[in-house]
CSV table of C-alpha atoms in Angstrom, one decimal:
chain,number,residue,atom,x,y,z
G,97,MET,CA,-91.1,123.4,56.1
G,98,PHE,CA,-89.8,123.7,52.5
G,99,VAL,CA,-86.2,124.7,51.4
G,100,SER,CA,-84.6,125.4,48.1
G,101,VAL,CA,-85.1,123.0,45.2
G,102,ILE,CA,-83.6,124.0,42.1
G,103,ALA,CA,-85.1,123.1,38.7
G,104,CYS,CA,-83.1,123.7,35.6
G,105,VAL,CA,-84.7,124.0,32.0
G,106,LEU,CA,-82.2,123.2,29.3
G,107,LEU,CA,-82.8,123.7,25.4
G,108,PRO,CA,-79.6,122.1,24.0
G,109,ARG,CA,-78.1,124.2,21.1
G,110,PHE,CA,-80.7,126.8,21.5
G,111,GLN,CA,-78.7,129.6,19.8
G,112,LEU,CA,-77.4,127.3,17.0
G,113,MET,CA,-81.1,126.3,16.3
G,114,ILE,CA,-82.5,129.9,16.1
G,115,ALA,CA,-79.3,130.8,13.9
G,116,ALA,CA,-80.0,127.9,11.5
G,117,GLY,CA,-83.5,129.0,11.2
G,118,ASP,CA,-85.5,126.7,8.8
G,119,ARG,CA,-82.4,125.0,7.6
G,120,LEU,CA,-82.5,122.4,10.3
G,121,GLU,CA,-81.1,119.8,8.2
G,122,LEU,CA,-78.0,121.6,8.6
G,123,LEU,CA,-77.7,120.5,12.2
G,124,ARG,CA,-77.0,116.9,11.0
G,125,GLU,CA,-73.7,118.1,9.7
G,126,PRO,CA,-70.7,119.4,11.6
G,127,VAL,CA,-71.8,122.9,12.2
G,128,ALA,CA,-70.9,125.7,14.6
G,129,LEU,CA,-71.9,129.2,15.4
G,130,ALA,CA,-69.5,131.5,13.8
G,131,PRO,CA,-67.6,134.0,16.1
G,132,ALA,CA,-69.5,137.1,16.8
G,133,ALA,CA,-68.8,140.0,14.4
G,134,ALA,CA,-66.0,142.2,15.8
G,135,SER,CA,-67.3,145.4,17.1
G,136,GLY,CA,-65.4,148.4,18.3
G,137,SER,CA,-63.2,147.1,21.2
G,138,GLY,CA,-63.7,143.6,20.4
G,139,THR,CA,-61.5,143.6,17.2
G,140,GLY,CA,-58.4,142.0,18.9
G,141,ALA,CA,-60.6,139.3,20.9
G,142,ALA,CA,-59.8,135.6,20.2
G,143,GLN,CA,-62.0,134.2,17.5
G,144,GLN,CA,-64.0,131.4,19.3
G,145,VAL,CA,-66.7,129.1,17.9
G,146,GLY,CA,-70.3,129.3,19.7
G,147,GLU,CA,-72.4,126.3,20.1
G,148,VAL,CA,-71.7,123.3,17.9
G,149,SER,CA,-73.8,120.4,16.5
G,150,LEU,CA,-73.7,116.8,17.6
G,151,ALA,CA,-71.9,115.9,14.6
G,152,ALA,CA,-69.2,118.5,15.3
G,153,GLU,CA,-68.8,117.4,18.9
G,154,ALA,CA,-68.0,114.0,17.5
G,155,PHE,CA,-64.9,115.6,16.1
G,156,GLY,CA,-63.8,117.1,19.6
G,157,ILE,CA,-65.2,120.6,19.0
G,158,HIS,CA,-66.8,122.3,21.7
G,159,PRO,CA,-68.2,125.9,22.3
G,160,GLY,CA,-65.6,128.4,23.2
G,161,MET,CA,-62.9,126.4,21.1
G,162,ARG,CA,-60.6,128.7,19.0
G,163,LEU,CA,-61.8,128.9,15.4
G,164,GLY,CA,-58.5,127.8,14.1
G,165,GLU,CA,-58.3,124.7,16.1
G,166,ALA,CA,-61.9,123.7,15.4
G,167,LEU,CA,-61.2,124.1,11.6
G,168,ALA,CA,-58.1,121.8,12.2
G,169,ARG,CA,-60.1,119.2,13.7
G,170,CYS,CA,-62.8,119.2,11.1
G,171,PRO,CA,-61.9,121.0,7.9
G,172,ARG,CA,-65.5,120.7,6.6
G,173,LEU,CA,-67.0,122.4,9.5
G,174,VAL,CA,-69.7,124.8,8.5
G,175,LEU,CA,-70.0,128.2,10.2
G,176,VAL,CA,-73.3,129.8,10.8
G,177,PRO,CA,-73.6,133.4,11.3
G,178,PRO,CA,-75.1,134.0,14.8
G,179,ASP,CA,-78.5,135.7,15.3
G,180,PRO,CA,-78.2,137.5,18.7
G,181,ALA,CA,-81.4,139.6,18.3
G,182,GLY,CA,-83.5,136.5,17.2
G,183,VAL,CA,-82.1,134.5,20.1
G,184,ALA,CA,-82.8,137.3,22.6
G,185,ASP,CA,-86.3,137.8,21.4
G,186,PHE,CA,-87.2,134.1,21.4
G,187,TRP,CA,-85.4,133.6,24.9
G,188,GLU,CA,-87.3,136.4,26.4
G,189,ARG,CA,-90.7,134.9,25.2
G,190,LEU,CA,-89.6,131.6,26.8
G,191,LEU,CA,-88.7,133.4,30.2
G,192,VAL,CA,-92.0,135.3,30.2
G,193,ARG,CA,-93.8,132.1,29.8
G,194,LEU,CA,-91.9,130.4,32.7
G,195,GLU,CA,-92.7,133.5,34.8
G,196,SER,CA,-96.4,133.3,33.8
G,197,ILE,CA,-96.4,129.9,36.0
G,198,GLY,CA,-95.1,131.9,39.1
G,199,ALA,CA,-91.4,130.9,38.4
G,200,ALA,CA,-88.7,133.4,39.5
G,201,VAL,CA,-86.3,132.7,36.9
G,202,GLU,CA,-82.5,133.2,36.7
G,203,PRO,CA,-81.3,132.9,33.0
G,204,GLU,CA,-77.7,131.6,33.0
G,205,ARG,CA,-77.5,131.9,29.2
G,206,PRO,CA,-79.9,131.6,26.2
G,207,GLY,CA,-81.0,128.1,26.4
G,208,LEU,CA,-80.4,127.5,30.2
G,209,VAL,CA,-82.4,128.8,33.0
G,210,CYS,CA,-82.9,128.0,36.7
G,211,PHE,CA,-85.7,128.6,39.0
G,212,ASP,CA,-86.5,127.6,42.6
G,213,VAL,CA,-89.2,125.1,42.8
G,214,SER,CA,-90.0,125.1,46.4
G,215,GLY,CA,-92.7,127.9,46.2
G,216,LEU,CA,-94.6,126.3,43.5
G,217,LEU,CA,-94.7,122.7,44.9
G,218,ARG,CA,-98.1,123.1,46.6
G,219,LEU,CA,-99.4,125.3,43.8
G,220,HIS,CA,-98.8,122.7,41.1
G,221,GLY,CA,-98.8,119.6,43.0
G,222,GLY,CA,-95.2,118.6,43.7
G,223,ILE,CA,-92.3,118.4,41.4
G,224,ASP,CA,-93.8,116.5,38.8
G,225,GLY,CA,-96.8,118.9,38.7
G,226,VAL,CA,-94.4,121.8,38.5
G,227,ILE,CA,-92.4,120.2,35.5
G,228,ALA,CA,-95.8,119.4,33.8
G,229,VAL,CA,-97.0,123.0,34.0
G,230,ALA,CA,-93.6,124.5,33.0
G,231,ARG,CA,-93.5,122.1,29.9
G,232,ARG,CA,-97.1,123.2,28.8
G,233,ALA,CA,-96.1,126.8,29.4
G,234,LEU,CA,-92.9,126.7,27.3
G,235,ARG,CA,-94.7,125.0,24.3
G,236,THR,CA,-91.2,123.9,23.2
G,237,PRO,CA,-89.3,120.7,23.8
G,238,ALA,CA,-86.9,121.1,26.8
G,239,ARG,CA,-85.1,119.0,29.3
G,240,PHE,CA,-85.7,119.3,32.9
G,241,GLY,CA,-83.3,118.6,35.9
G,242,VAL,CA,-84.1,119.0,39.5
G,243,ALA,CA,-81.5,119.0,42.2
G,244,PRO,CA,-80.7,120.5,45.5
G,245,SER,CA,-78.2,122.7,44.2
G,246,ARG,CA,-78.1,124.8,40.9
G,247,PHE,CA,-75.0,123.2,39.3
G,248,ALA,CA,-76.5,119.6,40.1
G,249,ALA,CA,-79.8,120.8,38.5
G,250,VAL,CA,-77.8,121.9,35.5
G,251,ALA,CA,-75.9,118.5,35.3
G,252,ALA,CA,-79.1,116.7,35.7
G,253,ALA,CA,-80.8,118.6,32.8
G,254,THR,CA,-77.9,117.5,30.6
G,255,ARG,CA,-78.5,113.8,31.4
G,256,ALA,CA,-82.2,114.2,31.1
G,257,ARG,CA,-84.3,113.5,28.0
G,258,VAL,CA,-87.1,115.6,26.7
G,259,ARG,CA,-90.0,113.2,28.1
G,260,ARG,CA,-87.9,111.9,31.0
G,261,PRO,CA,-86.9,114.7,33.6
G,262,GLU,CA,-83.9,113.8,35.8
G,263,ILE,CA,-84.6,114.3,39.5
G,264,VAL,CA,-81.8,114.1,42.0
G,265,ALA,CA,-82.3,112.4,45.2
G,266,GLY,CA,-82.5,114.9,48.1
G,267,ALA,CA,-84.5,117.4,45.9
G,268,SER,CA,-87.7,116.8,47.6
G,269,GLY,CA,-87.8,120.1,49.3
G,270,VAL,CA,-88.5,118.8,52.8
G,271,ARG,CA,-86.2,120.0,55.4
G,272,SER,CA,-85.6,116.5,57.2
G,273,GLU,CA,-84.3,115.2,53.8
G,274,ARG,CA,-82.3,118.3,53.4
G,275,VAL,CA,-79.7,117.2,55.9
G,276,ASP,CA,-77.7,115.1,53.5
G,277,ALA,CA,-79.0,117.0,50.2
G,278,ARG,CA,-75.5,118.4,49.7
G,279,ALA,CA,-73.9,114.8,50.2
G,280,GLN,CA,-76.5,113.6,47.7
G,281,ALA,CA,-75.8,116.2,45.3
G,282,ARG,CA,-72.2,115.4,45.5
G,283,ALA,CA,-72.7,111.7,45.1
G,284,TYR,CA,-74.8,112.4,42.0
G,285,LEU,CA,-71.9,114.5,40.5
G,286,ALA,CA,-69.2,112.2,41.3
G,287,PRO,CA,-69.1,110.1,38.1
G,288,LEU,CA,-70.0,112.9,35.7
G,289,PRO,CA,-67.2,114.5,33.6
G,290,VAL,CA,-65.4,117.8,34.6
G,291,ALA,CA,-66.5,119.1,31.2
G,292,LEU,CA,-69.8,120.1,32.9
G,293,LEU,CA,-67.9,123.0,34.5
G,294,ARG,CA,-68.2,124.6,31.1
G,295,ALA,CA,-71.8,125.5,32.0
G,296,ARG,CA,-70.5,128.2,34.2
G,297,PRO,CA,-68.8,130.8,32.0
G,298,MET,CA,-66.2,131.9,34.6
G,299,LEU,CA,-65.0,128.1,34.6
G,300,ALA,CA,-65.1,127.5,30.9
G,301,ASP,CA,-61.3,127.2,30.6
G,302,LEU,CA,-60.8,125.1,33.5
G,303,PRO,CA,-61.8,121.5,32.1
G,304,GLU,CA,-59.0,121.5,29.7
G,305,PRO,CA,-56.1,121.7,32.2
G,306,LEU,CA,-58.0,119.3,34.6
G,307,GLU,CA,-58.2,116.7,32.1
G,308,ARG,CA,-54.6,117.1,31.1
G,309,LEU,CA,-53.8,116.5,34.8
G,310,GLY,CA,-55.8,113.3,34.7
G,311,VAL,CA,-58.8,114.7,36.6
G,312,LYS,CA,-61.6,113.2,34.5
G,313,THR,CA,-64.7,113.4,36.8
G,314,LEU,CA,-66.2,115.8,39.3
G,315,GLY,CA,-65.8,113.0,42.2
G,316,GLU,CA,-62.0,113.1,41.4
G,317,LEU,CA,-62.0,116.9,41.6
G,318,ALA,CA,-64.1,116.9,44.8
G,319,ALA,CA,-61.6,114.5,46.4
G,320,PHE,CA,-58.9,117.1,46.3
G,321,SER,CA,-58.3,119.4,49.2
G,322,PRO,CA,-59.7,123.0,48.4
G,323,MET,CA,-56.2,124.3,49.4
G,324,ALA,CA,-54.6,122.3,46.6
G,325,LEU,CA,-56.9,123.6,44.1
G,326,ALA,CA,-56.6,127.2,45.3
G,327,ASP,CA,-52.8,126.8,45.0
G,328,ARG,CA,-53.1,125.7,41.4
G,329,PHE,CA,-56.0,127.5,40.0
G,330,GLY,CA,-56.8,130.4,42.4
G,331,LYS,CA,-60.3,131.4,43.1
G,332,LEU,CA,-61.7,129.4,40.2
G,333,GLY,CA,-60.3,126.2,41.8
G,334,LEU,CA,-62.2,126.9,44.9
G,335,VAL,CA,-65.4,127.5,43.0
G,336,ALA,CA,-65.0,124.4,40.9
G,337,HIS,CA,-64.4,122.5,44.1
G,338,ASP,CA,-67.5,123.7,45.7
G,339,LEU,CA,-69.7,122.9,42.8
G,340,ALA,CA,-68.1,119.4,42.5
G,341,SER,CA,-68.9,119.0,46.3
G,342,GLY,CA,-72.7,119.7,45.8
G,343,GLY,CA,-72.5,123.2,46.8
G,344,ASP,CA,-73.3,126.4,44.9
G,345,SER,CA,-74.2,130.0,45.3
G,346,ALA,CA,-77.8,131.0,45.9
G,347,LEU,CA,-80.0,131.8,43.0
G,348,ARG,CA,-80.5,135.3,42.0
G,349,PRO,CA,-83.8,135.6,40.1
G,350,ARG,CA,-84.2,138.4,37.7
G,351,PRO,CA,-86.8,141.1,38.5
G,352,ALA,CA,-89.9,140.7,36.5
G,353,SER,CA,-89.6,143.0,33.7
G,354,GLU,CA,-91.9,144.7,31.2
G,355,TYR,CA,-91.2,144.3,27.4
G,356,LEU,CA,-91.5,147.3,25.4
G,357,ARG,CA,-90.4,147.4,21.9
G,358,GLU,CA,-90.7,149.3,18.7
G,359,SER,CA,-89.5,148.3,15.3
G,360,LEU,CA,-89.1,149.7,11.8
G,361,GLU,CA,-88.9,147.8,8.7
G,362,LEU,CA,-86.6,149.5,6.3
G,363,PRO,CA,-87.7,149.5,2.5
G,364,GLU,CA,-84.2,149.0,1.4
G,365,ALA,CA,-80.9,148.4,3.2
G,366,VAL,CA,-79.8,151.7,4.8
G,367,SER,CA,-77.0,152.8,6.9
G,368,GLY,CA,-75.4,156.1,8.0
G,369,LEU,CA,-77.5,159.1,8.1
G,370,GLN,CA,-80.9,157.2,7.1
G,371,LEU,CA,-80.3,154.8,9.7
G,372,GLU,CA,-80.1,157.6,12.4
G,373,ARG,CA,-83.4,159.1,11.2
G,374,GLY,CA,-84.9,155.7,11.7
G,375,LEU,CA,-83.5,155.5,15.1
G,376,GLY,CA,-84.9,158.9,15.8
G,377,LEU,CA,-88.5,157.8,14.7
G,378,LEU,CA,-88.1,154.7,16.9
G,379,ILE,CA,-87.2,156.8,20.1
G,380,ASP,CA,-90.0,159.1,19.4
G,381,ARG,CA,-92.5,156.3,19.1
G,382,LEU,CA,-91.0,154.5,22.2
G,383,ILE,CA,-91.3,157.7,24.3
G,384,ALA,CA,-94.9,158.2,23.3
G,385,ARG,CA,-96.0,154.7,24.4
G,386,ARG,CA,-98.6,154.8,27.1
G,387,GLU,CA,-97.1,152.0,28.8
G,388,ARG,CA,-93.9,154.1,29.8
G,389,ARG,CA,-96.4,155.8,32.2
G,390,GLY,CA,-94.1,158.8,32.5
G,391,ARG,CA,-91.0,156.9,33.5
G,392,THR,CA,-87.6,157.4,32.5
G,393,ILE,CA,-85.5,154.9,30.6
G,394,ARG,CA,-82.3,153.3,32.0
G,395,ALA,CA,-81.3,150.7,29.5
G,396,VAL,CA,-82.2,149.9,25.9
G,397,VAL,CA,-81.2,147.3,23.3
G,398,ILE,CA,-80.9,148.3,19.8
G,399,SER,CA,-80.9,145.4,17.3
G,400,ALA,CA,-81.0,145.1,13.5
G,401,VAL,CA,-81.7,142.4,10.9
G,402,LEU,CA,-78.8,142.7,8.6
G,403,VAL,CA,-78.9,142.5,4.7
G,404,GLU,CA,-78.5,139.4,2.6
G,405,HIS,CA,-79.1,136.9,5.3
G,406,GLY,CA,-76.2,138.6,7.3
G,407,GLY,CA,-77.9,137.5,10.5
G,408,THR,CA,-78.6,140.1,13.2
G,409,TRP,CA,-76.8,142.6,15.4
G,410,ARG,CA,-77.5,143.5,18.9
G,411,GLU,CA,-76.1,146.2,21.3
G,412,GLN,CA,-77.1,146.9,24.7
G,413,VAL,CA,-76.9,150.5,25.8
G,414,VAL,CA,-77.1,151.9,29.5
G,415,PHE,CA,-77.7,155.5,29.8
G,416,ARG,CA,-75.4,157.3,32.3
G,417,ASP,CA,-78.6,159.0,33.6
G,418,ALA,CA,-82.0,157.6,33.2
G,419,LEU,CA,-83.6,159.7,30.5
G,420,ALA,CA,-86.8,160.6,29.0
G,421,ASP,CA,-85.5,163.3,26.6
G,422,PRO,CA,-85.5,162.1,22.8
G,423,VAL,CA,-82.5,164.5,21.9
G,424,ARG,CA,-80.3,163.3,24.6
G,425,MET,CA,-81.3,159.7,23.8
G,426,ARG,CA,-80.6,160.2,20.1
G,427,LEU,CA,-77.1,161.6,21.1
G,428,ALA,CA,-76.4,158.6,23.2
G,429,LEU,CA,-77.6,156.0,20.8
G,430,ALA,CA,-76.5,157.3,17.4
G,431,PRO,CA,-72.7,156.6,17.9
G,432,HIS,CA,-73.6,152.9,18.4
G,433,LEU,CA,-75.1,152.7,14.9
G,434,ALA,CA,-71.6,152.9,13.6
G,435,LEU,CA,-70.7,149.7,15.1
G,436,MET,CA,-73.2,147.7,12.9
G,437,PRO,CA,-71.3,145.5,10.7
G,438,ALA,CA,-73.7,145.8,7.6
G,439,PRO,CA,-76.6,147.8,6.4
G,440,ALA,CA,-79.9,146.9,8.0
G,441,GLU,CA,-83.1,145.6,6.8
G,442,ALA,CA,-84.9,146.3,10.0
G,443,LEU,CA,-84.1,148.3,13.1
G,444,ARG,CA,-85.5,147.7,16.6
G,445,LEU,CA,-85.4,149.5,19.9
G,446,ALA,CA,-86.5,147.8,23.0
G,447,VAL,CA,-86.6,149.2,26.7
G,448,GLU,CA,-84.7,146.8,28.9
G,449,ARG,CA,-85.0,148.6,32.1
G,450,PHE,CA,-87.0,151.7,33.4
G,451,GLY,CA,-85.7,154.4,35.6
G,452,GLY,CA,-87.5,156.6,38.1
G,453,PRO,CA,-90.6,158.9,37.1
G,454,ALA,CA,-89.6,161.8,34.9
G,455,SER,CA,-89.7,165.1,36.6
G,456,ASP,CA,-89.3,168.7,35.3
G,457,GLN,CA,-87.5,171.0,37.8
G,458,ARG,CA,-88.8,174.6,37.4
G,459,SER,CA,-86.4,177.5,36.9
G,460,LEU,CA,-86.4,180.6,38.9
G,461,LEU,CA,-87.3,183.0,36.2
G,462,GLN,CA,-90.0,181.5,33.8
G,463,ASP,CA,-88.8,181.4,30.1
G,464,PRO,CA,-92.0,182.1,28.0
G,465,ALA,CA,-90.8,179.7,25.3
G,466,ALA,CA,-90.4,177.0,27.8
G,467,ALA,CA,-93.9,177.7,29.3
G,468,ARG,CA,-95.4,177.5,26.0
G,469,ALA,CA,-93.6,174.3,25.1
G,470,ALA,CA,-94.8,172.9,28.5
G,471,ARG,CA,-98.4,173.9,27.8
G,472,LEU,CA,-98.1,172.2,24.3
G,473,ARG,CA,-96.8,169.0,25.8
G,474,GLU,CA,-99.7,169.0,28.2
G,475,ALA,CA,-102.0,169.5,25.4
G,476,ILE,CA,-100.6,166.6,23.4
G,477,ARG,CA,-100.7,164.5,26.5
G,478,GLN,CA,-104.4,165.1,27.1
G,479,ALA,CA,-105.1,164.7,23.4
G,480,ARG,CA,-103.4,161.3,23.6
G,481,VAL,CA,-105.3,160.2,26.7
G,482,ALA,CA,-108.6,161.2,24.8
G,483,ALA,CA,-107.9,159.9,21.3
G,484,GLY,CA,-104.9,157.5,21.6
G,485,PRO,CA,-101.2,157.7,20.8
G,486,ASP,CA,-101.7,158.8,17.1
G,487,ALA,CA,-103.6,162.0,18.2
G,488,ALA,CA,-100.5,164.1,17.7
G,489,LEU,CA,-98.1,163.2,14.9
G,490,ARG,CA,-95.3,165.1,13.1
G,491,VAL,CA,-93.6,164.5,9.7
G,492,LEU,CA,-90.3,162.9,9.9
G,493,GLU,CA,-88.0,162.7,6.9
G,494,VAL,CA,-86.5,159.2,6.9
G,495,ASP,CA,-84.9,159.2,3.5
G,496,PRO,CA,-85.6,162.7,1.9
G,497,ASP,CA,-83.3,162.0,-1.1
G,498,SER,CA,-85.1,158.8,-2.1
G,499,ARG,CA,-86.3,158.7,-5.7
G,500,PHE,CA,-89.5,157.3,-4.5
G,501,PRO,CA,-91.7,159.7,-2.7
G,502,GLU,CA,-93.3,157.1,-0.4
G,503,ARG,CA,-89.9,156.5,1.2
G,504,ARG,CA,-89.1,159.9,2.0
G,505,ALA,CA,-91.2,160.6,5.2
G,506,VAL,CA,-93.3,158.9,7.7
G,507,LEU,CA,-95.5,160.2,10.5
G,508,ALA,CA,-94.0,160.0,13.9
G,509,PRO,CA,-95.3,160.8,17.3
G,510,PHE,CA,-95.1,164.6,18.0
G,511,GLU,CA,-92.8,165.3,21.0
G,512,GLY,CA,-93.1,168.9,22.0
A,230,MET,CA,-96.4,142.1,25.7
A,231,SER,CA,-96.4,145.0,23.4
A,232,VAL,CA,-98.0,145.3,20.0
A,233,VAL,CA,-95.4,146.4,17.4
A,234,THR,CA,-97.0,148.8,14.8
A,235,GLY,CA,-95.4,149.7,11.5
A,236,PRO,CA,-94.7,153.4,10.5
A,237,ARG,CA,-97.3,155.4,8.7
A,238,ARG,CA,-95.7,156.4,5.4
A,239,LEU,CA,-96.6,159.4,3.3
A,240,SER,CA,-97.1,159.9,-0.3
A,241,ILE,CA,-98.3,156.1,-0.8
A,242,PRO,CA,-99.0,155.7,-4.5
A,243,ARG,CA,-102.8,155.2,-5.2
A,244,ARG,CA,-104.4,153.4,-8.1
A,245,VAL,CA,-105.7,155.8,-10.8
A,246,ALA,CA,-107.4,155.1,-14.3
A,247,VAL,CA,-105.3,156.3,-17.1
A,248,ASP,CA,-105.8,155.9,-20.9
A,249,ALA,CA,-102.4,156.2,-22.5
A,250,ALA,CA,-101.3,157.0,-26.1
A,251,ASP,CA,-99.2,154.7,-28.3
A,252,ASP,CA,-96.0,156.5,-26.8
A,253,GLY,CA,-97.2,155.6,-23.3
A,254,SER,CA,-97.9,159.3,-22.4
A,255,PRO,CA,-101.3,159.7,-20.5
A,256,LYS,CA,-104.1,161.0,-22.4
A,257,VAL,CA,-106.8,160.8,-19.8
A,258,VAL,CA,-106.3,160.7,-16.0
A,259,ASP,CA,-109.5,159.8,-13.9
A,260,SER,CA,-111.8,160.9,-16.6
A,261,ARG,CA,-109.9,164.2,-17.1
A,262,ILE,CA,-108.4,165.1,-20.3
A,263,VAL,CA,-104.6,165.7,-20.2
A,264,ASP,CA,-103.8,169.2,-21.6
A,265,ALA,CA,-100.1,169.1,-21.4
A,266,VAL,CA,-97.2,166.9,-20.3
A,267,ARG,CA,-94.9,168.9,-18.3
A,268,GLU,CA,-92.3,166.5,-17.6
A,269,SER,CA,-91.6,162.6,-17.9
A,270,TRP,CA,-88.7,160.6,-16.1
A,271,LEU,CA,-87.8,157.0,-15.4
A,272,VAL,CA,-86.9,155.5,-12.2
A,273,GLU,CA,-85.4,152.1,-11.7
A,274,ASP,CA,-84.2,150.5,-8.4
A,275,ARG,CA,-83.6,147.2,-6.7
A,276,TRP,CA,-82.8,145.6,-10.0
A,277,TRP,CA,-80.4,143.3,-8.2
A,278,THR,CA,-83.4,141.9,-6.1
A,279,ASP,CA,-86.4,139.6,-6.9
A,280,ARG,CA,-88.5,142.6,-6.7
A,281,PRO,CA,-87.1,145.3,-9.0
A,282,LEU,CA,-88.7,148.7,-9.2
A,283,ARG,CA,-89.2,150.3,-12.6
A,284,ARG,CA,-91.6,153.2,-13.0
A,285,ARG,CA,-92.1,155.8,-15.6
A,286,TYR,CA,-93.4,159.1,-14.1
A,287,TRP,CA,-95.4,161.7,-16.0
A,288,GLU,CA,-96.3,165.2,-14.6
A,289,VAL,CA,-99.3,166.3,-16.5
A,290,VAL,CA,-101.7,169.3,-16.4
A,291,THR,CA,-105.3,168.4,-17.3
A,292,THR,CA,-107.8,170.6,-19.0
A,293,CYS,CA,-109.5,171.6,-15.8
A,294,GLY,CA,-106.1,172.9,-14.5
A,295,ARG,CA,-105.1,170.1,-12.2
A,296,ASP,CA,-101.4,169.3,-12.0
A,297,GLU,CA,-101.0,165.5,-11.6
A,298,VAL,CA,-98.0,163.3,-11.0
A,299,VAL,CA,-98.7,159.7,-12.2
A,300,PHE,CA,-96.4,156.8,-13.0
A,301,GLN,CA,-96.9,153.5,-14.8
A,302,ASP,CA,-95.4,150.5,-13.1
A,303,LEU,CA,-93.4,148.9,-15.8
A,304,GLU,CA,-93.3,145.5,-14.2
A,305,SER,CA,-97.0,145.1,-13.8
A,306,GLY,CA,-98.3,147.8,-16.3
A,307,ARG,CA,-100.6,149.4,-13.8
A,308,TRP,CA,-100.9,153.1,-13.4
A,309,TRP,CA,-100.8,155.0,-9.9
A,310,ARG,CA,-101.1,158.5,-8.7
A,311,GLN,CA,-98.4,159.9,-6.5
A,312,ARG,CA,-98.3,163.5,-5.0
């Protein structure tokens, strides 16, 4: 009988590499991801650097450090604007590739994902087989760690090399060997630094006070009594003690999702009303997509490529009610465009989660105009089934005041 | 994974054969002789980028009664029809 064996796939500095794009020579210098652009309520938030290069780590800079302290440690630190939309796109592609081999993935953050190997062992011929298949599916260099617990797997992945996965003893998946799997995970973690706790976002601030108290390794942390840690650090101390002792919570894989996206290249940088018109066009096209299959939309992601290499902007919007009405969607989404820090060169709208099927509730007294609109919608639906999504279109003004006629209007799906 | 399609724009310029006079005004548009020039205007945009747009527009009436709007791309020298 097989039990949980967790594999961790780590792509170090994933967000930094995506943000650097084709300027990879930058990564040899002390470089850090700049704090995300303040938007709305985040204006008063602490300015913290994101992922840092190896050269920046040599100065003692780490992700999450305050910007002022990072610049004090390394005055020539280069800040790269983050690319959240690019990161989300590429990360989603990698997750789908892992899911294609049968892995039920739980993404922790971009560049770090775990999945349970035990169900795949027979399918791919053991742990080595699973790693080989995952490596081929990813088509990008990654580090693999395998261990009985998620945290130990993450720790193993940080010690692995691209061509040499790190497999912790006790991660065979056989129940008879599972008896002391926790003890073996604890033994494996014991000499490792407490800084590894930063892999868990809720514990990101814990390593610093621990190090100040002289607790350097996870073994020293595990040697404390849980009560002493709870007394000093509260619930975080208990969680950290459990992780250092080889335990962890169960994996919660994400539900397999569909990827539906529409994008609009804007001929010139736009903002304000023109951007709202572009958003309206994207909403119409998204709702007209055949893959929606009459379902409502629960959550979407708006993203944009900003002008003058200003990086990207990304905002997730969860609707209060699952919607399939373009007018209500426009009302809900348009205010978010005001949070964009700069004009956009491209605008994208992606479905993150679908709701239930859309249904029309009939009124007691039938309104002739509504009945006519319903007949029109049905006719459009039938025309689309027969002739494709372009069977019914309408002219949508994108930039009616443009001096260039070809920029004024586009053809968008007709919504009755 | 879905296929992302681009928008279908309207009023896309199309190439047109134009014989122009020395002052740049069209004399013949698509083998039709120009009877009158109704209006002419200059449009410049994106001059701050690597791909500036400079167009000299002409609204003309041909002898067969057609009203045409053509422009010359001042960067490439080519003529286009736009309606």
